[in-house]
């Protein structure tokens, strides 16, 4: 038998196009024949195998291109021949939309008010390469995110807040110029995130991001963080996961945040924009000490600050300042207080009512109001603050005899706060004179000053006898202090001085009675008159 006797016809009906096979072989009763109609969508629309040569038809075909083939198989079911016949389109103006949405699963955001909810859905019945999808918010109809192209399969639409939406899908079946577009709209709802209970204050130790309610009373706990301003104050910040960041930007706020007792005196100013390079391990290091050190002390009238024991804030606001570091997106990275100290941070993590003194046992001289700085952690809001107290209200104290010729000396202690000692004996007062500029007068040959050198008052004083290694250890910090004052007139102003260079005899080991002497010079020069 020969395939040349095959005849294929096509046409249109109300329900679509059709192909018809007519095989005229005289051996038709010896074989079985099938019309294979393979659509451009990959579906075989062909009919059943025909046991005779009578014509049979494949109908109800949508508009698209088809590859039409005839297969022959023997009575045992083995395909013996296959003939390619034609590639031709059906153009009857009838298109069947088969696109469908199923398996919709809505996932709530991870936190209340969040925008990381998403929808999982399955697309099927797409006859072309892909269908376009878009999510619209309801009832506004505003698009959410960008449109996407999806083939048959399971997909996610991400970045959705809680609310009502419609998933819109369309497929263009423009075969043969028919302009047919299949569309569907599927409403869905992203549920609210489950309420989270916990501390809602980002400044608390146990802050729970995304918490919507708290217990009564609040579960928040606070531990004010203190750091030494004369240390680097390094803050390690991780890069945002999934982002390639060469550097990280952050804002440093300096002052006292709202609610702090000093916030009305020194509120946050404009933030300082910082930028740090991200290292190979994915972290950037911000060193805050450089920016916070100039913010300590009392205003000096020229836009800067310096520590002045005569300032009303010398025992409080001049010694420390609040700060907080945030990403430029608003995330709080660190907050606390920088204190005018030089020791490691571990030594300035004060407990409530810690005494800022270099003396483990505070020395007390009857009749002298020896003010020492203490630290307080307020329960509400967890604010840290500094205040002053007299030694009489603090334990433990060591009562020392009142010297005959008292000379109070105070100094900035390495751990923050002040050291205080009433030196005794009869201080030796002298003048320290610097070299001036001279010239020889032409008419007389006399040597005269063209510029007089500065003259400063120099004083040598004794600590008076005392006993105890604790007092000695505290007094030795005087030699390491960056700023020292003395009070030449009792209850008068404090005068800044510099310690003269040289040895600082601090007593001999094993000897109970100790006594030291210091020599210092007033920092400000005395007035010099020219000619």
Coordinates of C-alpha atoms in Angstrom, one line a residue:
X1 CA 0.0 0.0 0.0
X2 CA 1.1 3.6 -0.6
X3 CA 0.8 6.7 1.4
X4 CA 0.2 8.5 -1.8
X5 CA -3.5 7.6 -1.5
X6 CA -3.8 9.8 1.7
X7 CA -6.1 12.7 1.5
X8 CA -6.2 15.4 4.3
X9 CA -8.9 18.0 4.3
X10 CA -9.5 20.9 6.8
X11 CA -12.3 23.4 7.5
X12 CA -14.1 25.4 10.1
X13 CA -17.2 24.8 12.3
X14 CA -18.8 26.8 15.0
X15 CA -16.8 25.1 17.7
X16 CA -13.4 25.5 15.9
X17 CA -11.4 24.1 13.0
X18 CA -11.1 20.4 11.9
X19 CA -8.8 18.1 10.0
X20 CA -10.0 15.0 8.2
X21 CA -8.1 11.9 7.0
X22 CA -9.3 9.8 4.1
X23 CA -7.2 6.8 3.2
X24 CA -8.1 5.0 0.0
X25 CA -5.7 2.0 0.1
X26 CA -7.0 -1.3 -1.1
X27 CA -5.1 -2.8 1.9
X28 CA -7.0 -0.7 4.4
X29 CA -8.4 -3.7 6.2
X30 CA -4.9 -5.0 6.9
X31 CA -3.7 -1.9 8.9
X32 CA -4.8 0.8 11.4
X33 CA -4.2 4.5 10.7
X34 CA -4.2 7.6 12.8
X35 CA -4.2 11.3 12.1
X36 CA -1.6 13.0 14.4
X37 CA -2.4 16.7 14.8
X38 CA 0.3 18.4 16.9
X39 CA -0.5 21.9 17.9
X40 CA 2.1 24.8 18.4
X41 CA 1.2 24.5 22.1
X42 CA 2.8 21.0 22.2
X43 CA -0.6 19.1 22.5
X44 CA -1.5 16.2 20.3
X45 CA -5.1 16.7 19.2
X46 CA -5.2 13.6 17.0
X47 CA -8.0 11.1 17.0
X48 CA -8.0 7.4 17.7
X49 CA -6.6 4.8 15.4
X50 CA -9.0 3.9 12.6
X51 CA -9.3 0.1 11.7
X52 CA -10.5 0.8 8.2
X53 CA -10.1 3.2 5.3
X54 CA -13.2 5.2 6.1
X55 CA -12.7 9.0 6.7
X56 CA -12.4 10.3 10.2
X57 CA -12.1 13.8 11.6
X58 CA -10.3 15.7 14.4
X59 CA -12.4 18.7 15.3
X60 CA -12.9 21.5 17.8
X61 CA -9.4 22.9 17.1
X62 CA -8.4 26.4 18.4
X63 CA -6.7 28.8 16.1
X64 CA -3.0 28.1 16.0
X65 CA -0.4 26.3 13.7
X66 CA -0.5 22.5 13.5
X67 CA 1.8 19.8 12.2
X68 CA -0.4 17.1 10.6
X69 CA 1.1 13.6 10.3
X70 CA -0.3 10.1 9.4
X71 CA 0.8 7.0 11.3
X72 CA 0.3 3.4 10.2
X73 CA 0.6 0.5 12.6
X74 CA 0.0 -3.2 12.1
X75 CA -2.6 -5.3 13.9
X76 CA 0.0 -6.1 16.5
X77 CA 0.2 -2.4 17.5
X78 CA 3.7 -1.6 16.0
X79 CA 4.0 1.6 14.0
X80 CA 5.3 0.5 10.7
X81 CA 5.2 3.8 8.7
X82 CA 4.7 7.5 9.4
X83 CA 4.3 10.2 6.7
X84 CA 4.7 13.9 7.2
X85 CA 1.9 15.7 5.5
X86 CA 1.7 19.4 6.2
X87 CA 2.3 22.3 8.6
X88 CA -0.7 24.6 8.4
X89 CA -2.7 26.9 10.7
X90 CA -6.3 26.8 11.7
X91 CA -7.8 30.2 11.4
X92 CA -11.5 29.9 12.3
X93 CA -11.6 32.8 14.8
X94 CA -12.3 30.3 17.7
X95 CA -9.8 30.3 20.6
X96 CA -10.2 28.4 23.8
X97 CA -8.6 29.9 26.9
X98 CA -7.3 27.3 29.3
X99 CA -5.2 29.5 31.6
X100 CA -6.0 28.8 35.3
X101 CA -4.8 29.8 38.8
X102 CA -4.8 27.3 41.6
X103 CA -3.1 26.5 45.0
X104 CA -3.2 30.0 46.3
X105 CA -1.5 30.2 49.7
X106 CA -1.2 33.6 51.4
X107 CA 1.7 34.2 53.9
X108 CA 1.4 36.9 56.5
X109 CA 4.3 39.4 57.1
X110 CA 6.8 38.4 59.8
X111 CA 5.9 41.4 61.9
X112 CA 2.8 43.5 62.4
X113 CA 2.9 46.4 59.9
X114 CA 5.6 44.6 57.9
X115 CA 5.7 44.4 54.1
X116 CA 7.3 41.0 53.7
X117 CA 4.2 38.9 53.2
X118 CA 3.8 36.9 50.0
X119 CA 1.5 34.8 47.9
X120 CA 2.3 31.3 46.5
X121 CA 0.2 30.3 43.4
X122 CA 0.2 27.8 40.6
X123 CA -0.3 28.7 36.9
X124 CA -1.6 26.1 34.4
X125 CA -3.1 25.9 31.0
X126 CA -0.8 28.5 29.5
X127 CA -0.7 27.9 25.7
X128 CA 2.1 30.3 24.9
X129 CA 5.5 30.9 26.4
X130 CA 4.3 32.8 29.5
X131 CA 1.5 34.8 30.9
X132 CA 1.9 38.3 32.4
X133 CA 0.9 38.7 36.1
X134 CA 0.3 41.8 38.2
X135 CA -0.9 42.3 41.8
X136 CA -3.3 45.2 42.5
X137 CA -4.2 46.5 46.0
X138 CA -7.9 46.7 46.8
X139 CA -10.0 48.7 46.9
X140 CA -7.7 51.4 45.4
X141 CA -6.7 49.3 42.4
X142 CA -3.1 50.6 42.7
X143 CA -0.4 48.2 41.3
X144 CA 1.9 46.6 43.9
X145 CA 5.4 45.9 42.6
X146 CA 6.3 45.3 39.0
X147 CA 4.5 43.1 36.5
X148 CA 6.1 39.7 35.9
X149 CA 6.0 36.9 33.2
X150 CA 5.3 33.4 34.4
X151 CA 5.1 30.1 32.6
X152 CA 3.2 27.1 33.9
X153 CA 4.4 26.2 37.4
X154 CA 4.3 27.4 41.0
X155 CA 5.5 31.0 41.8
X156 CA 5.7 33.6 44.6
X157 CA 4.7 37.2 44.6
X158 CA 6.6 38.9 47.4
X159 CA 6.8 42.2 49.3
X160 CA 3.1 42.4 50.3
X161 CA 1.7 44.0 53.5
X162 CA -1.5 42.7 55.1
X163 CA -4.6 43.6 53.1
X164 CA -6.8 42.7 50.2
X165 CA -5.5 42.2 46.7
X166 CA -6.3 40.8 43.2
X167 CA -3.9 38.7 41.2
X168 CA -4.4 39.5 37.5
X169 CA -3.0 37.2 34.8
X170 CA -3.3 37.5 31.0
X171 CA -2.1 35.5 28.0
X172 CA -2.0 36.8 24.5
X173 CA -3.3 34.1 22.1
X174 CA -3.0 36.3 19.0
X175 CA -2.7 33.4 16.5
X176 CA -3.5 34.3 13.0
X177 CA -4.3 37.9 13.8
X178 CA -7.3 37.0 16.0
X179 CA -6.3 39.3 18.8
X180 CA -7.5 36.9 21.5
X181 CA -6.3 37.6 25.1
X182 CA -7.2 35.3 27.9
X183 CA -7.5 37.0 31.3
X184 CA -8.4 36.1 34.9
X185 CA -8.6 37.9 38.2
X186 CA -8.1 36.1 41.5
X187 CA -8.9 37.9 44.8
X188 CA -6.8 37.0 47.8
X189 CA -6.0 38.4 51.3
X190 CA -2.7 38.6 53.0
X191 CA -3.5 38.1 56.7
X192 CA -2.1 40.3 59.6
X193 CA 1.0 39.0 61.3
X194 CA 0.4 37.4 64.6
X195 CA 0.6 39.9 67.5
X196 CA 4.0 39.9 69.2
X197 CA 4.3 40.7 72.9
X198 CA 7.4 42.1 74.3
X199 CA 9.4 45.3 75.1
X200 CA 8.6 47.9 72.5
X201 CA 11.3 50.4 73.5
X202 CA 14.3 50.2 71.1
X203 CA 16.6 51.7 73.8
X204 CA 15.9 48.7 76.2
X205 CA 18.2 45.8 76.7
X206 CA 15.4 43.3 75.8
X207 CA 13.8 45.2 72.9
X208 CA 11.7 43.0 70.6
X209 CA 11.5 44.4 67.0
X210 CA 8.0 44.4 65.7
X211 CA 6.3 43.9 69.1
X212 CA 2.8 45.3 69.2
X213 CA 1.9 45.0 72.9
X214 CA 3.7 44.6 76.2
X215 CA 2.9 43.3 79.6
X216 CA 1.7 45.6 82.4
X217 CA 3.9 46.8 83.9
X218 CA 6.3 46.9 81.0
X219 CA 8.8 44.1 80.5
X220 CA 11.5 46.5 79.4
X221 CA 14.8 46.4 81.3
X222 CA 17.6 49.0 81.0
X223 CA 21.3 49.1 81.6
X224 CA 22.9 52.5 80.6
X225 CA 26.0 51.9 78.5
X226 CA 29.0 54.0 79.5
X227 CA 32.1 54.2 77.3
X228 CA 35.5 56.0 77.7
X229 CA 35.7 58.9 75.3
X230 CA 39.5 58.7 75.3
X231 CA 39.3 55.2 73.9
X232 CA 38.5 54.6 70.2
X233 CA 34.9 53.7 71.0
X234 CA 34.7 51.3 68.1
X235 CA 31.3 50.1 66.9
X236 CA 31.2 47.1 64.5
X237 CA 28.3 47.2 62.0
X238 CA 27.4 44.3 59.7
X239 CA 26.5 44.9 56.0
X240 CA 22.9 44.3 55.0
X241 CA 22.6 40.6 54.0
X242 CA 22.2 40.1 50.3
X243 CA 23.6 43.5 49.3
X244 CA 27.0 44.3 47.9
X245 CA 28.1 47.2 50.0
X246 CA 31.5 48.9 49.6
X247 CA 30.7 51.1 52.6
X248 CA 28.1 51.8 55.3
X249 CA 26.7 55.2 56.1
X250 CA 25.4 56.0 59.6
X251 CA 24.4 59.1 61.6
X252 CA 25.8 60.0 65.0
X253 CA 23.6 62.0 67.3
X254 CA 25.3 63.9 70.2
X255 CA 23.5 65.3 73.2
X256 CA 20.8 63.9 75.4
X257 CA 17.8 62.1 73.9
X258 CA 14.2 63.2 74.7
X259 CA 13.2 62.2 78.2
X260 CA 16.6 62.5 79.7
X261 CA 16.8 65.0 82.6
X262 CA 19.4 67.0 80.6
X263 CA 17.6 66.9 77.2
X264 CA 16.2 70.4 77.6
X265 CA 19.7 71.7 78.4
X266 CA 21.5 69.9 75.7
X267 CA 19.2 68.2 73.2
X268 CA 20.4 66.3 70.1
X269 CA 21.9 68.6 67.5
X270 CA 22.1 67.9 63.8
X271 CA 23.5 64.4 63.2
X272 CA 27.1 63.8 62.0
X273 CA 27.1 61.7 58.8
X274 CA 29.7 59.0 59.0
X275 CA 30.9 56.5 56.4
X276 CA 33.0 53.4 57.0
X277 CA 34.4 50.9 54.5
X278 CA 33.1 47.3 54.6
X279 CA 35.9 44.8 55.2
X280 CA 36.4 41.3 53.8
X281 CA 34.4 39.8 56.7
X282 CA 31.3 41.9 55.9
X283 CA 31.7 44.4 58.7
X284 CA 32.5 48.1 58.9
X285 CA 34.0 49.8 62.0
X286 CA 32.9 53.2 63.2
X287 CA 35.2 54.9 65.7
X288 CA 33.1 57.4 67.7
X289 CA 35.8 58.6 70.2
X290 CA 37.2 61.1 67.6
X291 CA 33.8 62.8 67.4
X292 CA 32.7 62.7 71.0
X293 CA 35.9 63.9 72.8
X294 CA 35.5 67.5 71.6
X295 CA 31.9 67.5 72.9
X296 CA 33.0 67.1 76.6
X297 CA 33.5 70.0 78.9
X298 CA 31.9 73.4 79.3
X299 CA 31.4 75.9 76.4
X300 CA 34.6 78.0 76.1
X301 CA 32.9 80.9 74.3
X302 CA 34.7 80.2 71.0
X303 CA 32.4 77.4 69.8
X304 CA 34.5 74.7 71.5
X305 CA 34.5 73.0 74.9
X306 CA 37.0 72.6 77.7
X307 CA 36.8 71.1 81.2
X308 CA 36.6 73.8 83.8
X309 CA 36.2 73.0 87.5
X310 CA 34.6 76.4 88.0
X311 CA 31.7 75.6 85.6
X312 CA 28.3 74.9 87.2
X313 CA 28.3 71.7 85.2
X314 CA 31.7 70.5 86.2
X315 CA 30.3 67.7 88.4
X316 CA 27.7 66.6 85.9
X317 CA 26.9 67.6 82.3
X318 CA 30.5 68.7 81.5
X319 CA 31.9 65.2 82.3
X320 CA 29.8 63.2 79.9
X321 CA 27.5 63.3 76.8
X322 CA 24.9 61.0 75.4
X323 CA 25.1 59.6 71.9
X324 CA 23.3 57.2 69.5
X325 CA 24.4 55.8 66.2
X326 CA 21.9 54.9 63.5
X327 CA 21.9 53.6 60.0
X328 CA 20.7 56.2 57.5
X329 CA 17.6 54.0 57.2
X330 CA 16.8 54.7 60.9
X331 CA 17.9 51.4 62.5
X332 CA 19.4 52.0 66.0
X333 CA 22.9 50.5 66.1
X334 CA 24.2 51.7 69.5
X335 CA 23.4 54.3 72.2
X336 CA 24.9 55.2 75.5
X337 CA 27.1 57.8 77.2
X338 CA 30.7 58.9 76.6
X339 CA 32.5 59.9 79.8
X340 CA 35.7 61.9 80.1
X341 CA 37.7 58.8 81.0
X342 CA 40.8 57.1 79.5
X343 CA 40.5 53.6 81.0
X344 CA 39.0 50.6 79.0
X345 CA 35.3 50.5 78.6
X346 CA 35.0 47.5 81.0
X347 CA 36.1 49.8 83.8
X348 CA 33.4 52.4 83.2
X349 CA 30.3 50.1 83.1
X350 CA 29.0 51.6 86.3
X351 CA 26.4 50.1 88.6
X352 CA 23.7 52.4 90.1
X353 CA 25.3 54.8 92.6
X354 CA 28.9 54.0 91.6
X355 CA 31.3 56.6 92.9
X356 CA 33.5 58.1 90.3
X357 CA 36.7 58.5 92.4
X358 CA 40.2 57.2 92.0
X359 CA 40.1 56.3 95.8
X360 CA 38.6 53.0 96.9
X361 CA 38.2 54.7 100.3
X362 CA 37.2 58.4 99.9
X363 CA 39.4 60.7 102.0
X364 CA 37.5 63.2 104.1
X365 CA 38.9 66.3 105.8
X366 CA 36.5 67.8 108.5
X367 CA 35.2 71.1 107.4
X368 CA 35.8 70.6 103.7
X369 CA 33.0 69.8 101.3
X370 CA 34.6 67.2 99.2
X371 CA 32.3 66.6 96.2
X372 CA 32.6 63.3 94.4
X373 CA 30.7 62.3 91.3
X374 CA 28.2 59.4 91.4
X375 CA 26.3 57.7 88.6
X376 CA 22.6 57.0 88.7
X377 CA 20.5 54.8 86.4
X378 CA 16.9 56.1 86.3
X379 CA 14.3 53.3 86.2
X380 CA 12.0 55.0 83.7
X381 CA 13.6 55.0 80.2
X382 CA 16.9 53.7 81.5
X383 CA 18.7 57.0 81.4
X384 CA 22.2 57.4 82.8
X385 CA 23.2 60.5 84.7
X386 CA 25.8 62.0 86.9
X387 CA 25.3 63.9 90.1
X388 CA 27.4 65.2 93.0
X389 CA 27.5 64.1 96.6
X390 CA 29.5 65.0 99.7
X391 CA 32.0 62.5 101.1
X392 CA 30.0 62.4 104.3
X393 CA 27.1 60.7 102.5
X394 CA 29.4 58.0 101.0
X395 CA 30.9 54.8 102.3
X396 CA 33.6 54.0 102.9
X397 CA 35.5 57.2 103.9
X398 CA 38.8 57.8 105.7
X399 CA 38.8 60.8 108.0
X400 CA 42.2 62.6 107.7
X401 CA 43.4 65.4 110.0
X402 CA 42.7 69.0 108.9
X403 CA 46.0 70.5 107.7
X404 CA 47.4 73.7 109.3
X405 CA 47.8 75.4 105.9
X406 CA 45.2 73.7 103.6
X407 CA 45.7 73.8 99.9
X408 CA 43.0 71.8 98.0
X409 CA 44.0 70.1 94.8
X410 CA 41.7 68.4 92.3
X411 CA 42.4 66.5 89.2
X412 CA 40.6 64.6 86.4
X413 CA 40.7 60.9 87.3
X414 CA 41.5 58.3 84.6
X415 CA 38.2 56.5 85.2
X416 CA 36.1 59.7 85.0
X417 CA 35.2 62.0 87.9
X418 CA 37.7 63.8 90.0
X419 CA 40.4 63.1 92.6
X420 CA 40.6 65.4 95.5
X421 CA 43.2 66.0 98.2
X422 CA 43.9 68.7 100.7
X423 CA 47.6 69.2 100.7
X424 CA 49.3 70.6 103.8
X425 CA 52.4 72.1 105.3
X426 CA 53.6 75.5 104.3
X427 CA 53.5 75.6 100.5
X428 CA 56.6 77.2 98.9
X429 CA 55.6 79.8 96.4
X430 CA 57.9 81.0 93.7
X431 CA 57.9 82.6 90.2
X432 CA 58.9 80.6 87.1
X433 CA 60.2 83.1 84.6
X434 CA 60.7 82.3 80.9
X435 CA 63.5 83.9 78.8
X436 CA 62.6 87.2 77.2
X437 CA 63.8 89.1 74.1
X438 CA 66.6 91.7 74.6
X439 CA 68.4 94.4 72.7
X440 CA 71.3 96.7 73.4
X441 CA 70.3 100.4 73.5
X442 CA 72.4 102.2 71.0
X443 CA 73.0 105.4 72.9
X444 CA 73.9 103.9 76.3
X445 CA 74.8 100.3 75.4
X446 CA 72.4 99.1 78.1
X447 CA 70.6 95.8 77.7
X448 CA 66.8 96.2 77.6
X449 CA 63.8 94.0 77.1
X450 CA 62.0 94.1 73.7
X451 CA 59.6 91.4 74.9
X452 CA 59.4 90.2 78.5
X453 CA 59.1 86.4 79.0
X454 CA 56.0 85.1 80.7
X455 CA 56.1 84.7 84.5
X456 CA 54.1 82.0 86.2
X457 CA 53.5 81.2 89.9
X458 CA 55.1 77.9 91.0
X459 CA 54.1 76.1 94.2
X460 CA 55.5 73.1 96.1
X461 CA 53.2 71.4 98.5
X462 CA 53.1 68.3 100.7
X463 CA 50.4 65.7 101.0
X464 CA 50.9 65.4 104.7
X465 CA 51.3 62.0 106.4
X466 CA 48.9 59.3 105.7
X467 CA 48.7 55.5 105.8
X468 CA 47.1 52.9 103.5
X469 CA 47.9 51.6 100.0
X470 CA 44.3 52.5 98.8
X471 CA 45.0 56.2 99.5
X472 CA 48.4 56.0 97.9
X473 CA 47.0 54.3 94.7
X474 CA 44.4 57.0 94.4
X475 CA 46.8 59.8 94.9
X476 CA 49.2 58.5 92.4
X477 CA 46.6 59.1 89.6
X478 CA 47.4 62.8 90.1
X479 CA 50.7 62.3 88.3
X480 CA 48.8 60.7 85.3
X481 CA 46.0 63.3 85.1
X482 CA 45.7 65.4 82.0
X483 CA 44.1 68.3 83.9
X484 CA 44.9 69.5 87.5
X485 CA 43.6 72.5 89.5
X486 CA 44.3 74.0 92.9
X487 CA 42.4 76.4 95.1
X488 CA 44.8 79.2 96.3
X489 CA 42.0 80.8 98.3
X490 CA 39.6 78.5 100.2
X491 CA 36.1 78.6 98.6
X492 CA 37.6 80.7 95.8
X493 CA 38.0 79.8 92.1
X494 CA 39.9 76.7 90.9
X495 CA 43.1 77.6 89.0
X496 CA 44.4 75.2 86.4
X497 CA 48.0 74.1 86.8
X498 CA 50.6 71.8 85.2
X499 CA 52.7 69.4 87.3
X500 CA 56.4 70.0 86.9
X501 CA 58.4 67.2 85.3
X502 CA 60.5 64.9 87.5
X503 CA 60.1 62.0 89.8
X504 CA 57.0 61.6 91.9
X505 CA 58.1 59.9 95.1
X506 CA 55.1 57.8 96.3
X507 CA 56.4 56.2 99.4
X508 CA 58.5 53.1 100.1
X509 CA 57.1 49.6 100.2
X510 CA 56.7 48.2 103.7
X511 CA 56.7 51.6 105.3
X512 CA 53.3 52.4 106.8
X513 CA 53.6 56.2 107.0
X514 CA 53.6 57.8 103.6
X515 CA 54.0 61.4 102.4
X516 CA 54.6 62.9 99.0
X517 CA 55.4 66.3 97.6
X518 CA 54.4 67.9 94.3
X519 CA 55.5 71.0 92.4
X520 CA 53.1 72.6 90.0
X521 CA 52.9 75.8 88.0
X522 CA 49.9 77.9 87.2
X523 CA 48.9 77.4 83.6
X524 CA 48.1 81.0 82.9
X525 CA 51.0 83.5 82.9
X526 CA 51.2 86.5 85.2
X527 CA 50.8 89.9 83.6
X528 CA 54.1 91.3 82.3
X529 CA 54.6 95.1 81.6
X530 CA 56.7 96.1 78.6
X531 CA 58.7 99.4 78.3

